[in-house]
Short mmCIF file of C-alpha atoms in Angstrom, two decimals:
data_model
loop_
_atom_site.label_atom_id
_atom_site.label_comp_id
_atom_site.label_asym_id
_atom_site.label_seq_id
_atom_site.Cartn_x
_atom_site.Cartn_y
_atom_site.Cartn_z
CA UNK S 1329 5.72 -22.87 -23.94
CA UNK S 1330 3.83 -21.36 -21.15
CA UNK S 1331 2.69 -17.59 -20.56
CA UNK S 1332 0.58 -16.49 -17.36
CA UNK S 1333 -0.12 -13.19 -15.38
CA UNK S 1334 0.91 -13.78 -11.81
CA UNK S 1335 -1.22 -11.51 -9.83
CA UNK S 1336 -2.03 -11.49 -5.67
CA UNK S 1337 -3.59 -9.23 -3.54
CA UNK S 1338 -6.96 -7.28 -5.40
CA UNK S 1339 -8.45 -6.67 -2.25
CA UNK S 1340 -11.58 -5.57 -4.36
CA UNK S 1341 -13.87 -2.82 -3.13
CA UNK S 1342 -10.85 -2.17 -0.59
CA UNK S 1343 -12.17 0.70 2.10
CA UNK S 1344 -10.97 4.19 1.56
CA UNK S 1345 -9.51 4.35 5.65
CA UNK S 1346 -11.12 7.42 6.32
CA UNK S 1347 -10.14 9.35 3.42
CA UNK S 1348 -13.46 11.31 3.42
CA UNK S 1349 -12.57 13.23 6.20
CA UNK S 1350 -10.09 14.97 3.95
CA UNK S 1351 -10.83 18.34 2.10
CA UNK S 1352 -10.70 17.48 -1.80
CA UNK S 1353 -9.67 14.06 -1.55
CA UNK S 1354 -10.20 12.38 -5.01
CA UNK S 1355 -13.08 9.72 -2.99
CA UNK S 1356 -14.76 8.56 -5.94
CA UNK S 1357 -11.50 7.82 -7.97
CA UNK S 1358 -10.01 6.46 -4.54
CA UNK S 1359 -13.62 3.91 -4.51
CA UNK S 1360 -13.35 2.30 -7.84
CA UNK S 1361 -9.43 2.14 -8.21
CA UNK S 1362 -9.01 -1.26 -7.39
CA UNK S 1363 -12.42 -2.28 -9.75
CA UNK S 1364 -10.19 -0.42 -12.90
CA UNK S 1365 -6.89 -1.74 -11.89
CA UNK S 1366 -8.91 -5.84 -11.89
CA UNK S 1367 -10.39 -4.46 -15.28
CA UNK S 1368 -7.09 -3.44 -16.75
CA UNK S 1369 -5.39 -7.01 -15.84
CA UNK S 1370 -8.36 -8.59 -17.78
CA UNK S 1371 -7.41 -5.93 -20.57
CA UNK S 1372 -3.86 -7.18 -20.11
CA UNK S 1373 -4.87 -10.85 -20.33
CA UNK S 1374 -6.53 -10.31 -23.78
CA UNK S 1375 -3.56 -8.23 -24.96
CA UNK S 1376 -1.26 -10.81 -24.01
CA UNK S 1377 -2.37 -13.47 -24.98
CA UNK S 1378 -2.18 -15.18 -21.77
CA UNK S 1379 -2.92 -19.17 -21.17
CA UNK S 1380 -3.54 -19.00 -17.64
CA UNK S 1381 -4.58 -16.39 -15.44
CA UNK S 1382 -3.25 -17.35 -10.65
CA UNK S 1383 -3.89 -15.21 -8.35
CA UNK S 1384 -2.31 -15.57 -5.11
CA UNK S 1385 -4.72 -14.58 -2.07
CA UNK S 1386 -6.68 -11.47 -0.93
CA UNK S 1387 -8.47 -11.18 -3.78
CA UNK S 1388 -11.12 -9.53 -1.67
CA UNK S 1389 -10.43 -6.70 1.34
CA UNK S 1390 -12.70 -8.84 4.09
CA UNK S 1391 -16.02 -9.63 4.43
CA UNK S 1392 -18.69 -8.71 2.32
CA UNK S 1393 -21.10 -6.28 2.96
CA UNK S 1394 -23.11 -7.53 -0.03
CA UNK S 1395 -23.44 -9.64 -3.50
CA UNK S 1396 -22.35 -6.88 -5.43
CA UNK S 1397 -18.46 -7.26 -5.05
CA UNK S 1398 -18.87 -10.86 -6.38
CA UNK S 1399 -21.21 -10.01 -9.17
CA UNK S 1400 -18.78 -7.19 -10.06
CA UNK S 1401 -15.82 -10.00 -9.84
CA UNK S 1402 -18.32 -12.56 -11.69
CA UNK S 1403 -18.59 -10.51 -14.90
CA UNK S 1404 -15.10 -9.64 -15.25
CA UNK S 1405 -13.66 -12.68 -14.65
CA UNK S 1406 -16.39 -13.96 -17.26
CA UNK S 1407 -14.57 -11.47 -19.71
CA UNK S 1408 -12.11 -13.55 -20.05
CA UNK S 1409 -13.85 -15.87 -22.09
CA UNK S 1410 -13.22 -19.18 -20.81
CA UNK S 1411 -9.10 -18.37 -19.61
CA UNK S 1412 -8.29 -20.76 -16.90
CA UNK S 1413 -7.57 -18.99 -13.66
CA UNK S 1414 -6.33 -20.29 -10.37
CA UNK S 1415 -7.17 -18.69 -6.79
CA UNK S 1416 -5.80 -18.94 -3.35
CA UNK S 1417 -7.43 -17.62 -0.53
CA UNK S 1418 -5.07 -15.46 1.69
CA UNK S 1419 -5.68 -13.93 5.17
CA UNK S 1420 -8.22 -11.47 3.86
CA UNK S 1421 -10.44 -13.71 2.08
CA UNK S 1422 -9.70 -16.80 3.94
CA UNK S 1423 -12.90 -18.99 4.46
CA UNK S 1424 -13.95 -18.40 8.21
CA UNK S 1425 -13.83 -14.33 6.50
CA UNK S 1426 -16.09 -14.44 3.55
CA UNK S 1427 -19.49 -16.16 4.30
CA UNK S 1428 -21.12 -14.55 1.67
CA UNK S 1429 -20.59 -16.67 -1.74
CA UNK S 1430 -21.99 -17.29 -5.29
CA UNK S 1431 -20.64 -19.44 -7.80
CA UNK S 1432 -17.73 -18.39 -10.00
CA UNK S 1433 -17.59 -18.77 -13.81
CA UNK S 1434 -16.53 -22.28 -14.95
CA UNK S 1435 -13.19 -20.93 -15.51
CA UNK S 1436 -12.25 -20.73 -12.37
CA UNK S 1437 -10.69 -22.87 -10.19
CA UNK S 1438 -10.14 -21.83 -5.93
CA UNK S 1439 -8.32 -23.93 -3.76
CA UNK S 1440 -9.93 -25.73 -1.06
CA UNK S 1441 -8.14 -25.28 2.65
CA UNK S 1442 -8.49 -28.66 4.12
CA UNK S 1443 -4.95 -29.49 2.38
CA UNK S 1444 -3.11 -28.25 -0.70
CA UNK S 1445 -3.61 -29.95 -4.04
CA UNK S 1446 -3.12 -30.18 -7.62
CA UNK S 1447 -4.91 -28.52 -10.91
CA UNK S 1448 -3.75 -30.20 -13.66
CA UNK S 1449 -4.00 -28.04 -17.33
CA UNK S 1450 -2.64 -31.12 -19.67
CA UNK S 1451 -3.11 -29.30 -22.83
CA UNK S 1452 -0.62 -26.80 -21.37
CA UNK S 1453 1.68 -29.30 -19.42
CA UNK S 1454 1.22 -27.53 -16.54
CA UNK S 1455 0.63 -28.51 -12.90
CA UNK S 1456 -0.54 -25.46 -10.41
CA UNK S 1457 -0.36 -26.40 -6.82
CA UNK S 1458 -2.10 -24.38 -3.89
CA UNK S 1459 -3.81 -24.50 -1.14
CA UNK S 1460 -6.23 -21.83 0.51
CA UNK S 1461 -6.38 -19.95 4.25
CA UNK S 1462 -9.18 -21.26 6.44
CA UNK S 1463 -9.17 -18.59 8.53
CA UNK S 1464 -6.89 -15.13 8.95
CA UNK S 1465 -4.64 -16.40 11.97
CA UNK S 1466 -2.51 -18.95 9.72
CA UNK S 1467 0.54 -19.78 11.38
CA UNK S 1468 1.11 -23.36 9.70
CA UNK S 1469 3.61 -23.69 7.10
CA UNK S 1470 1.96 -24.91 3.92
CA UNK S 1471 4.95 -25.54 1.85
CA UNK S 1472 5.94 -28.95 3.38
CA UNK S 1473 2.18 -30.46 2.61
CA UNK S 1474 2.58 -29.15 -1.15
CA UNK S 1475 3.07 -32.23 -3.69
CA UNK S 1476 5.84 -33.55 -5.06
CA UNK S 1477 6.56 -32.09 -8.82
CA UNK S 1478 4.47 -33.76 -11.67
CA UNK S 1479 7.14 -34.93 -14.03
CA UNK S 1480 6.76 -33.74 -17.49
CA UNK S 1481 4.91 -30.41 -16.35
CA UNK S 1482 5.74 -27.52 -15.85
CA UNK S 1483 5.16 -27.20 -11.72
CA UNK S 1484 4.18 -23.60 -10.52
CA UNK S 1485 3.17 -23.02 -6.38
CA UNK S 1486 0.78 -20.76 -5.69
CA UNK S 1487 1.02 -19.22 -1.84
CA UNK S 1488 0.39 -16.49 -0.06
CA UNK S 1489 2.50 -16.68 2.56
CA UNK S 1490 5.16 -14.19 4.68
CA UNK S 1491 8.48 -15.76 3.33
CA UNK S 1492 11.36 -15.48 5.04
CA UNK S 1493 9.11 -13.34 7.61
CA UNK S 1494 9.03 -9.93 5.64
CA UNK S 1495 8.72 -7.26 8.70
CA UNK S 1496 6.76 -5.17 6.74
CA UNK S 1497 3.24 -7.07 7.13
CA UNK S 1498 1.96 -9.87 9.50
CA UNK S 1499 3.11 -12.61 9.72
CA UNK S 1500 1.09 -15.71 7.79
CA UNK S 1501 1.55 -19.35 6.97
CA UNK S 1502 5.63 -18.51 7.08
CA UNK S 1503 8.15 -20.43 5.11
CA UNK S 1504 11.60 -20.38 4.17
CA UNK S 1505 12.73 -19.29 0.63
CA UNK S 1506 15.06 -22.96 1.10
CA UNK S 1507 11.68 -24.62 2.16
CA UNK S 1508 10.29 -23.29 -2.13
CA UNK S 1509 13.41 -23.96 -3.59
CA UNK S 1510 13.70 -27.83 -2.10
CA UNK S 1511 10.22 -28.62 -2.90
CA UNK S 1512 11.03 -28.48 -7.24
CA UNK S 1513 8.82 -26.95 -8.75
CA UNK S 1514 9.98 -24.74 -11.73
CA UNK S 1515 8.05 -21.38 -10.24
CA UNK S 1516 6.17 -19.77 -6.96
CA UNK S 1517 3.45 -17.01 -7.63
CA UNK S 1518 3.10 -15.89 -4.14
CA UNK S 1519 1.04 -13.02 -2.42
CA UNK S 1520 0.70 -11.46 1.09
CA UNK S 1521 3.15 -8.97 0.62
CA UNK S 1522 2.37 -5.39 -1.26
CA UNK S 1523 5.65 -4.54 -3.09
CA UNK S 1524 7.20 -6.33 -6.04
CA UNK S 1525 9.77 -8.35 -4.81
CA UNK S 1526 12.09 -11.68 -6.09
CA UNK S 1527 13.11 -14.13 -3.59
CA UNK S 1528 15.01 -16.52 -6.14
CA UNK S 1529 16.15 -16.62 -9.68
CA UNK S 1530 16.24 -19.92 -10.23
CA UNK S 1531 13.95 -21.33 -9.72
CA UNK S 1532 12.17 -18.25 -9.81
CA UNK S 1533 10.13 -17.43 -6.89
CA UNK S 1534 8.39 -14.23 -6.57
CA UNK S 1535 5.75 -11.17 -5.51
CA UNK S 1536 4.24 -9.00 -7.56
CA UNK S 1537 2.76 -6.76 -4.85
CA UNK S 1538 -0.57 -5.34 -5.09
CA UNK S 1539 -2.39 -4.12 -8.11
CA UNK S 1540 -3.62 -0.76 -7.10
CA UNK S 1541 -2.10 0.94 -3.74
CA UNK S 1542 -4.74 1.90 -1.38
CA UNK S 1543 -3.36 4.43 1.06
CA UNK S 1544 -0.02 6.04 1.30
CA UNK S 1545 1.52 2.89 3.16
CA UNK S 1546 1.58 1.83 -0.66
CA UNK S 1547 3.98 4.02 -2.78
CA UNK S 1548 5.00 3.91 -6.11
CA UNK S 1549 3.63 2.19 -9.21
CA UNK S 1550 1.64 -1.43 -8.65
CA UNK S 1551 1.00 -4.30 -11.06
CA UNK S 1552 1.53 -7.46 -11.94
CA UNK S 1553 3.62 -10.12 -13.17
CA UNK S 1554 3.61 -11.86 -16.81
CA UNK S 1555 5.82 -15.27 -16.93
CA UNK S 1556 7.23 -17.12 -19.58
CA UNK S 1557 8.97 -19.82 -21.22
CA UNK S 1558 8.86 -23.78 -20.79
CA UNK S 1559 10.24 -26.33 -17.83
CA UNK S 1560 13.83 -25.23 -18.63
CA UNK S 1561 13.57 -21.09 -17.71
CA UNK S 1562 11.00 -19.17 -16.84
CA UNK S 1563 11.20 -15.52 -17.34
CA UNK S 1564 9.34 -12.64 -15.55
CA UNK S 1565 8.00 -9.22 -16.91
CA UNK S 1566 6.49 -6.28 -15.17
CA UNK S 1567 3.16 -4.74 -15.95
CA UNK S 1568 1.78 -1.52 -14.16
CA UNK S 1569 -2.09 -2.13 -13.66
CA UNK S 1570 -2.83 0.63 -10.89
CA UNK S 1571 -5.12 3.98 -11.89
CA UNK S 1572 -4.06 6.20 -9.42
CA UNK S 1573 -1.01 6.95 -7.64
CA UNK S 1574 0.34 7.55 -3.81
CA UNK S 1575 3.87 8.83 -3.20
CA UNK S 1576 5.47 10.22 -0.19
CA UNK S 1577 8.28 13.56 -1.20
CA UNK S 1578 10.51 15.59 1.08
CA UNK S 1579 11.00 19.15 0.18
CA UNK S 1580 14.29 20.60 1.34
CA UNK S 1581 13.73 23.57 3.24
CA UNK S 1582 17.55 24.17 3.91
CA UNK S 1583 18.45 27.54 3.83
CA UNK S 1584 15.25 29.16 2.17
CA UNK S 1585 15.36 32.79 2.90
CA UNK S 1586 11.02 32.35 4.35
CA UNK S 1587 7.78 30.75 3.32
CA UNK S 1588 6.97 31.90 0.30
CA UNK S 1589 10.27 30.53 -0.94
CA UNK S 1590 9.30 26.49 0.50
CA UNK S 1591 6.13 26.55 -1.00
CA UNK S 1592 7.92 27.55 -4.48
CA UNK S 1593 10.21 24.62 -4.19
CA UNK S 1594 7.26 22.40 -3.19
CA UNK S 1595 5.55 23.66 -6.15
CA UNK S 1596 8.64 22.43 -8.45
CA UNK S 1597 8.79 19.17 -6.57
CA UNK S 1598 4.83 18.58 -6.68
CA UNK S 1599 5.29 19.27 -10.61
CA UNK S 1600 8.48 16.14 -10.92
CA UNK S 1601 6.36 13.79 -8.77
CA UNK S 1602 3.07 14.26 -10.59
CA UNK S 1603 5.44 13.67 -14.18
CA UNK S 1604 6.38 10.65 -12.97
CA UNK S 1605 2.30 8.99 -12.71
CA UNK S 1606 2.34 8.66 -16.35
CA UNK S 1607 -1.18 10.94 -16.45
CA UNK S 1608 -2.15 8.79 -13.36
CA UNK S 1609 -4.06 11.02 -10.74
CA UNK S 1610 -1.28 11.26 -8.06
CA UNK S 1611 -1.92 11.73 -3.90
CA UNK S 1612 0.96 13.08 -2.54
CA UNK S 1613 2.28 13.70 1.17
CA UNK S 1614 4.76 16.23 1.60
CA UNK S 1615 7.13 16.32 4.38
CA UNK S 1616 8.67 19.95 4.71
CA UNK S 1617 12.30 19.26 6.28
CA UNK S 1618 15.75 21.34 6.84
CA UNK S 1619 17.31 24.08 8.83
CA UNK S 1620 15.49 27.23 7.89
CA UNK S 1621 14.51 30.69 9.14
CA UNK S 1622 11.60 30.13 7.66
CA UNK S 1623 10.55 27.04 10.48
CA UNK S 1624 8.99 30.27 12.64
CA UNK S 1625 7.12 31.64 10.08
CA UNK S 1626 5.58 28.27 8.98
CA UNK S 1627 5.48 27.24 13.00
CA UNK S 1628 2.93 30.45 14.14
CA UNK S 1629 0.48 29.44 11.27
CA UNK S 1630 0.45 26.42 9.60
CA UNK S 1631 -2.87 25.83 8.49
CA UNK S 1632 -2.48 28.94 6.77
CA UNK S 1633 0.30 27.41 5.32
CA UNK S 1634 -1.02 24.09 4.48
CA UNK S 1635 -3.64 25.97 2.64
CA UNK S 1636 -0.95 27.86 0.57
CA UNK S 1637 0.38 24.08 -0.32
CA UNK S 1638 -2.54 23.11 -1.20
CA UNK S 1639 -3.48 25.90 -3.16
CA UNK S 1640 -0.05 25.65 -5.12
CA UNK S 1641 -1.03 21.67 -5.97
CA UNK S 1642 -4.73 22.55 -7.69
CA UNK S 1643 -2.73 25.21 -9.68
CA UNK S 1644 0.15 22.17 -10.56
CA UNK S 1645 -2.25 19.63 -11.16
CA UNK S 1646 -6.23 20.28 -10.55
CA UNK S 1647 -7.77 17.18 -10.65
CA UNK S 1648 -4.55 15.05 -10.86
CA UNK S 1649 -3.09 16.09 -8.12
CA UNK S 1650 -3.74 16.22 -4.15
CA UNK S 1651 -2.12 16.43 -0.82
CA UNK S 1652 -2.90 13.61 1.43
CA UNK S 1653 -0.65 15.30 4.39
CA UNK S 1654 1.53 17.99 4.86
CA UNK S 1655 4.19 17.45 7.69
CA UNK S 1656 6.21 20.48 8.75
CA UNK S 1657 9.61 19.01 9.99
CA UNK S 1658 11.58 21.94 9.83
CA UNK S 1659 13.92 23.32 12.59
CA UNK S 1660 14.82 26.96 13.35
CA UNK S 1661 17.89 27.97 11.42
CA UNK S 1662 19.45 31.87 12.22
CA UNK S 1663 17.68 32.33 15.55
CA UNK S 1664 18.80 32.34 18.84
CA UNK S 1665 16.82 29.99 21.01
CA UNK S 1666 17.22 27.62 24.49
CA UNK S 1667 18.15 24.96 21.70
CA UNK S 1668 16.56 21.97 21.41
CA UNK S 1669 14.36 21.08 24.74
CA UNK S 1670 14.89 17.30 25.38
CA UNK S 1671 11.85 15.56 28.00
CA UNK S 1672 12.70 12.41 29.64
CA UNK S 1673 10.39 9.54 29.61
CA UNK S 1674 10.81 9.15 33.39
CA UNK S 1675 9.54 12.88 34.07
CA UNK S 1676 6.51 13.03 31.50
CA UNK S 1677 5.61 9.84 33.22
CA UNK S 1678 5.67 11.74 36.09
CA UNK S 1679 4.03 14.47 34.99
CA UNK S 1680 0.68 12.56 33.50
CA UNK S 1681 -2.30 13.63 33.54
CA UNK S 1682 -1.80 17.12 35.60
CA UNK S 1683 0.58 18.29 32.79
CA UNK S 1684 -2.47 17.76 29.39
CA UNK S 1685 -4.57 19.78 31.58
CA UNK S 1686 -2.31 22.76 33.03
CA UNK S 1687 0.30 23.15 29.88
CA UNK S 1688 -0.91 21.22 26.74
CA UNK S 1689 -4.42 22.45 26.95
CA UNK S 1690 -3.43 26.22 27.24
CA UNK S 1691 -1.17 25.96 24.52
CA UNK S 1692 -2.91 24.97 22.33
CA UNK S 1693 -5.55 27.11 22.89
CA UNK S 1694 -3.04 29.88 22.71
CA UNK S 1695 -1.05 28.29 19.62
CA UNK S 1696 -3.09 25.43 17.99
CA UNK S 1697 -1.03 25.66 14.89
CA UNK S 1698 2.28 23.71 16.88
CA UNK S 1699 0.01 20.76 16.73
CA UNK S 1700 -1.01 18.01 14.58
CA UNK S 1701 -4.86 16.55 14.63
CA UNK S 1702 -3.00 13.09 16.07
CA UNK S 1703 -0.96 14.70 18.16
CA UNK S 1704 -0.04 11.77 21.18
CA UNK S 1705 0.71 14.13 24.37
CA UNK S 1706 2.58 11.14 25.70
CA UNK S 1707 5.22 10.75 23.08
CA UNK S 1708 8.93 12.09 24.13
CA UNK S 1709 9.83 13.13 20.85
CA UNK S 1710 6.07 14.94 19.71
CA UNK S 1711 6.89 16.67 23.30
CA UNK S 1712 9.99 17.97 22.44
CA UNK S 1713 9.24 19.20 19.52
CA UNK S 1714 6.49 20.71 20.97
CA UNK S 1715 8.29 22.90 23.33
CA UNK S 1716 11.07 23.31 20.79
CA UNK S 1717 8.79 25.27 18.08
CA UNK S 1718 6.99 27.25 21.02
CA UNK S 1719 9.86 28.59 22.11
CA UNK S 1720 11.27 29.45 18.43
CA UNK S 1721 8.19 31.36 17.87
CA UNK S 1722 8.79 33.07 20.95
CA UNK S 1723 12.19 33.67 19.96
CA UNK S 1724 11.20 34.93 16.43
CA UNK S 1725 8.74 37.44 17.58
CA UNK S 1726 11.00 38.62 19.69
CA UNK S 1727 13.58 39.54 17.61
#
């Protein structure tokens, strides 16, 4: 009988992507996040009970800046009083990445990248098999140089790798879920990719995503994996590790009768999404959406607007809750307008540059509020809508 945590992608110290530059962003709880999600999956480890401890790749964001990320990882991996654990270096950490180094506690095992190999634990018949990144552009498959399954262990892979080539991040050391299941062994902790996911049930082969989302790319709650059982099943359980929370919401403007009335249904939708963090501090992007009379209104002044959103979250959640965007989507509802202006690719082509500096450039000197601080002027749809909003705040003052 076997039980480990499964866990992949740390990224430790992880940079905040220009988070500063945003009024009342939570920066300090956004800085040590991923530090208290690493110190509750020690916490977990001790609760658990746990004989074995893999994580599979980016266990650091990229390369140091100093020693303090490793001392930081030294004493909590040293927490876990003597708990074997198993490391894989991914495309983050890979070797030609972090040149800074220091010598991990005795408990700790990485892979080398020169080829995969074998750490034998034969008081726990079990046999973990990995094999590190030498450097972040890894386009070799690793699972046919894995060994063959020890016999009379229980055989777990550790890999991060983009299986099955998951579109949603770049594309690393790619294999085939077939390529895992042929190879026998009874389970595959693999990392690279930042959502929870199961490839195969038997045998089981698995992600646990990251531990602690980073930016609002990485939704919902974030964890890790505990498996257990012997050589004849295996059996997975989910743990929620992360310390703060990012979540994207769309509040239905349909209908709403003007502004005052969207910002009370964001206000009732910021309240649901901040219940669901479990008393988690929760950064939340709202996209305002829907057919509404009140799309003018918003349109002429939306940083006034933004501000009323705002204001709305400190009242819903003060120090638990903040907007990370606000994106007004709406569309004019009860006006009468040109409709919707379409541009054609071909003609803003044509247009470029003459058209930044004799029609963008007025307008939004004139009516700065129709435009978002990444604005691209040479985007067909950010055109159109453009033009579109001008001329429904046009229309709406003039009726």
């Amino acid at each position: 009988m076997i039980k480990f945590i499964h866990a992949a992608d740390i990224h430790l110290d992880s940079p905040l992507l220009g988070l500063e530059r945003y009024e009342g962003a939570p920066v300090d709880q956004v800085r040590r996040a991923t530090r208290r999600a690493l110190e509750n999956m020690v916490d977990l480890a001790h609760a658990e009970k746990v004989d074995l401890l893999l994580i599979a790749g980016d266990l650091y964001d990229g390369a140091l800046r100093d020693y303090n990320t490793i001392l930081y990882l030294n004493k909590q991996l040293s927490r876990l009083g003597g708990l074997p654990v198993c490391i894989v270096k991914g495309n983050h950490d890979a070797d030609s990445i972090i040149t800074r180094s220091l010598s991990l506690p005795n408990n700790v095992h990485v892979f080398e990248s020169g080829q995969a190999s074998t750490k034998k634990f034969n008081d726990l018949r079990v046999a973990v098999h990995g094999r590190s990144f030498a450097s972040r552009e890894t386009d070799a498959d690793f699972v046919r140089s894995y060994p063959a399954p020890l016999p009379g262990f229980i055989n777990i892979g550790l890999l991060h790798t983009s299986a099955s080539g998951n579109s949603a991040h770049n594309t690393y050391a790619p294999c085939s879920v077939e390529s895992l299941v042929r190879r026998g062994y009874d389970y595959w902790a693999l990392g690279h990719v930042h959502t929870r996911e199961e490839l195969s049930h038997d045998p089981l082969i698995a992600y646990p995503g990251c531990i602690q989302g980073r930016h609002i790319r990485e939704t919902g709650p974030k964890g890790c994996l505990i498996v257990s059982g012997d050589e004849t099943e295996l059996t997975a359980e989910w743990r929620e590790l992360d310390v703060m929370r990012w979540s994207v919401a769309e509040v239905d403007a349909s209908g709403a009768g003007d502004a005052r009335d969207v910002v009370e249904r964001a206000e009732a939708l910021m309240k649901s999404e901040l219940a669901e963090t479990d008393d988690r501090p929760l950064a939340l992007r709202l996209v305002i959406s829907g057919a509404t009379p009140a799309h003018v209104e918003m349109t002429a002044n939306r940083e006034y607007w933004r501000n009323e959103f705002r204001g709305r979250a400190t009242d819903v959640g003060l120090d638990q809750l903040w907007l990370e965007k606000i994106i007004f989507s709406t569309t004019p509802d009860g006006l009468e307008t040109s409709g919707t202006i379409t541009v054609e690719k071909a003609d803003l082509d044509a247009l470029l540059p003459e058209w930044k500096e004799n029609v963008i450039k007025p307008l939004r000197e004139k009516a700065p509020d129709l435009f978002t601080t990444d604005f691209d002027p040479e985007s067909t749809q950010e055109v159109e809508k453009i033009f579109t909003d001008a001329a429904a705040m046009i229309a709406g003052k003039e009726s």
